[in-house]
Amino acid sequence: MSAHDTRRARGAEITSLLGEPGLLPFLPLLYVAWADGDLEPDELRLIGSKVDAAEGLTPSVRAALGRWLDPEAPPSAQSIQDLLAAIRRGAEGFTASQKLNLTDLGMELVRSTGHPVEPVVQDALRALEAALGVAGEEATRRILIGERPAPPAAERRPAFDAEAMSRLLDGEHRALRNEIRSLLSQPAFRPEPGLGREAYRVKVLSWCRELASRGYGASPENLGGESDDGRYLATFETLAFGDLSLLVKFGAQFGLFAGSIQQLGTRKHHERYLRQVRTLELLGCFAMTETSHGSNVHDIETLANYDCQRQEFVLHTPHDRARKDYIGNAALHARIATVFAQLQVGGESHGVHAFLVPIRDDDGRPVPGVRIEDCGEKMGLNGVDNGRLWFDGVRIPRESLLDRFGQVSPDGVYTSPIPSPSKRFFTMLGTLVGGRVGVGLAALSASKLALTIAVRYASRRRQFGPEGAPEVPILDYLSHQRRLMPRLASTYALDFALKHLVRRYLESRAEDRRELESIVAGLKAVSTWHAIDTIQTCREACGGQGYLAVNRLAALKADTDVFTTFEGDNTVLLQLLGKSLVTGHKRQFGEMSLGGLVRHLAAQAGTAISELNPVVTRITDEAHLRDRSFLLGALRWRAQHLVGSVARRLKHRIDSGADSFLAVNECQDHLIETARAYVESLVAEQFAEGIDACSDAELRRVLAPLFQLYSLWRLESDRGWFLEHGYFEGGKAKAIRKLVNKLCGEVRSQAVPLVDAFGVPDGCLPPIAA
Ligand SMILES: Cc1cc2nc3c(=O)[nH]c(=O)nc-3n(C[C@H](O)[C@H](O)[C@H](O)COP(=O)(O)OP(=O)(O)OC[C@H]3O[C@@H](n4cnc5c(N)ncnc54)[C@H](O)[C@@H]3O)c2cc1C
């Protein structure tokens, strides 16, 4: 007998099995098991083993099921069609609007024959449906009415008002954001790929001057005093749609440099400097990092010795690798620097403090004792002049110490409102957290720009298609949706989370930012990593066009790359958050006494995690998987579980005599995962709260699937962990994967208006997205 004849015989045999009455309730399940063709032999065996374990099935039903589920002998396409026809015959009269899962449908088939439904069979069906891991209601719908046809073009028209969504995202500073948008749309502000480095730097400086002259460095009424951080952050976020060298130079001057004077200085500094800094009469830089010490600011080595006789500080670079490095604005334009150095008074060290140090004279030449070098060509951001600084006995007056948190009297007595050196250090750094918030927001805008380009392009670009029919827009391909839609949903999620963070930041007092600081650290890391992943994905999604400089993605990729490093290296920042989570946000690890640390760890390690409900781990129906309490619950559970487990591991090590540094090092991966899980849970929560707070029902309806897609994508991405910890069974993980596919299709239908709502100004969009 030929292989063909064997298959035919097998098909006839299997078709004849449809006559087995006991098999009737299982038909929908058997159909779904084979219809998609995506079950692995192991999965079929797993379902087969559930059949074996099921109680109350007759031997003939058991045998029939065994044959249907035999991975070695799959049914023919004809048998599967026969199966579907048999189900549809039995289900005549049911409608797709009846919400039935596969178990329900099977039982209805039995009832339709007038036979009673046996509870044991129902139980067996439920177990098999869970093991199959399909979104039951959706599968039933497909059995009853077939695949949903692609929505006609008319259905893809915006189902919501993108302008209203844009207003929601822009929030309070919409008018200011629109001003920046129209400025960036002017031909003079267009990014110019291929401009040489020197010309690029000149151009970026002239753009900065233009922005300063229009008052964007500060609102006019507070040029010399209180800053308006809300306006500044909205300006910074919107500027990130344009040239990113401009953004970073603007940030170095108005964020880092002005911010250091504002936050670390006192009235005399504000009055003397802020007006000139915010109008750009005085260009400055923020010199914290040294070649030897970047992430570890505590141990920088530049010295500032107080000379009591002359009432001056003497700045000194003790060795070559203690030079200041990568400093934005330093190579060419800055006249003055905020220099972070170890303060020494009368031979006693008081830790890191900030000093205002002139570095160039009026003619732009380095002042005596200061050496300056250009960092040269970089991977991106070449319109910014990053440089290195050395100090050789540079003298500055006593008043140049930014003395909000530590003062030196003329006769050399050091005082501080914060007696603990380490608390003082963290408080000083904590006041600078606004820069980190800004980078998180700028990364968000960069993601929005990349997605706007890629989504618009994909909605028009056509490749391949059904035989004899027009080619299909690439955005209609599932794989393209899979690449872009979860990232679109995440960008919306991060928007809500970052805006919430900004509100908290603006409401907080500088001295009271410990918890906020660690959350800022986590969100900055997640937002910047999201940006570089999204930009790379969008670049590939635009094919060859994405590679052309004129289409902006190349520069966007190069310029945002360093967002993961400056304003705090992401890996270091996630550790900061991880440590802060296990110490209950109270203190940093190194600061606590060992006893205090162990008490905190014990409390966290003992935190009760809600019990896993064995039914919930298996539920796969769509309503459950879309349900907010399931989604938030799963993300919270993971974060909570990780905090508890890393605390137990740390405590175990410290109890066994390891010092805290070693203990942390051995649990570093765990701490980082804890922090990431916490941020993801926080983002979902803020997104959900933001949706609730939105008064426009239409927008809430559009945002709901974005929330579901964001949350399910996070669960899907970490399904290994959830499976490892028994939070899902395999069937549930598969059902999530299928629902993510479905949600990608749903979001795709609104993708163009969803990116339009980001409000990227037309002048910032390249030809492929115009
Ligand atoms: C373009 C650009 C502009 C900049 N502008 C300024 C500026 O204007 N002013 C300023 O002061 N600085 C500036 N910087 C410096 C920037 O802030 C630092 O580069 C950053 O803080 C990281 O320090 P680092 O480069 O020394 O890296 P390192 O701290 O040496 O880190 C190197 C690697 O080691 C890892 N690592 C470090 N510590 C740990 C740890 N404990 N556990 C595990 N892994 C660890 C990090 O994750 C990273 O991958 C700029 C940098 C660049 C590139």
Short mmCIF file of C-alpha atoms and ligand atoms in Angstrom, two decimals, residues 252 256 286-296 325-328 378 381 386 562 565-569 571-572 575 668, ligand 1:
data_model
loop_
_atom_site.label_atom_id
_atom_site.label_comp_id
_atom_site.label_asym_id
_atom_site.label_seq_id
_atom_site.Cartn_x
_atom_site.Cartn_y
_atom_site.Cartn_z
CA ALA A 252 23.75 69.94 29.71
CA LEU A 256 22.57 69.70 34.49
CA PHE A 286 28.51 69.70 34.71
CA ALA A 287 31.73 67.94 35.58
CA MET A 288 31.11 64.94 37.77
CA THR A 289 32.42 61.86 35.95
CA GLU A 290 36.13 61.07 35.96
CA THR A 291 37.95 58.58 33.77
CA SER A 292 38.45 56.26 36.75
CA HIS A 293 35.10 56.83 38.39
CA GLY A 294 31.82 57.01 36.50
CA SER A 295 29.09 55.06 38.25
CA ASN A 296 30.96 55.25 41.53
CA ASP A 325 35.72 62.95 31.28
CA TYR A 326 32.91 63.02 28.69
CA ILE A 327 31.74 66.41 29.98
CA GLY A 328 29.10 67.93 27.68
CA LYS A 378 31.53 59.63 19.26
CA LEU A 381 25.56 63.08 19.43
CA ASN A 386 32.22 66.54 25.07
CA VAL A 562 24.16 56.37 25.26
CA THR A 565 24.73 54.95 30.12
CA PHE A 566 24.60 58.64 30.97
CA GLU A 567 22.54 59.99 33.83
CA GLY A 568 23.38 56.65 35.46
CA ASP A 569 24.27 53.34 33.84
CA THR A 571 22.46 48.11 35.13
CA VAL A 572 23.79 50.08 38.07
CA GLN A 575 20.70 47.46 41.26
CA GLN A 668 23.13 40.72 41.66
C1 LIG B 1 28.08 61.10 25.52
C2 LIG B 1 28.30 61.18 26.99
C3 LIG B 1 27.99 62.35 27.66
C4 LIG B 1 28.24 62.47 29.03
N1 LIG B 1 28.04 63.65 29.65
C5 LIG B 1 28.45 63.81 30.94
C6 LIG B 1 28.41 65.08 31.57
O1 LIG B 1 28.02 66.08 30.96
N2 LIG B 1 28.85 65.19 32.84
C7 LIG B 1 29.28 64.09 33.54
O2 LIG B 1 29.66 64.25 34.70
N3 LIG B 1 29.33 62.88 32.97
C8 LIG B 1 28.94 62.71 31.70
N4 LIG B 1 29.01 61.47 31.10
C9 LIG B 1 29.50 60.34 31.86
C10 LIG B 1 28.44 59.30 32.19
O3 LIG B 1 27.59 59.80 33.18
C11 LIG B 1 29.17 58.03 32.62
O4 LIG B 1 29.71 57.48 31.44
C12 LIG B 1 28.29 57.03 33.32
O5 LIG B 1 27.94 57.49 34.59
C13 LIG B 1 28.94 55.65 33.42
O6 LIG B 1 30.21 55.74 33.95
P1 LIG B 1 31.45 55.01 33.23
O7 LIG B 1 31.43 55.43 31.81
O8 LIG B 1 32.65 55.27 34.01
O9 LIG B 1 31.09 53.47 33.27
P2 LIG B 1 31.37 52.46 34.47
O10 LIG B 1 30.79 52.96 35.72
O11 LIG B 1 32.83 52.11 34.47
O12 LIG B 1 30.55 51.21 33.94
C14 LIG B 1 31.08 50.34 32.93
C15 LIG B 1 30.25 49.05 32.95
O13 LIG B 1 30.41 48.43 34.21
C16 LIG B 1 29.17 48.11 34.76
N5 LIG B 1 29.22 48.30 36.22
C17 LIG B 1 29.68 49.36 36.90
N6 LIG B 1 29.52 49.18 38.22
C18 LIG B 1 28.94 47.98 38.38
C19 LIG B 1 28.49 47.24 39.49
N7 LIG B 1 28.58 47.70 40.75
N8 LIG B 1 27.92 46.05 39.27
C20 LIG B 1 27.79 45.58 38.02
N9 LIG B 1 28.18 46.23 36.93
C21 LIG B 1 28.75 47.42 37.10
C22 LIG B 1 28.18 49.06 34.13
O14 LIG B 1 26.89 48.45 34.06
C23 LIG B 1 28.76 49.29 32.76
O15 LIG B 1 28.25 48.33 31.87
C24 LIG B 1 28.73 61.35 29.74
C25 LIG B 1 29.00 60.16 29.06
C26 LIG B 1 28.81 60.07 27.71
C27 LIG B 1 29.17 58.80 27.01
#
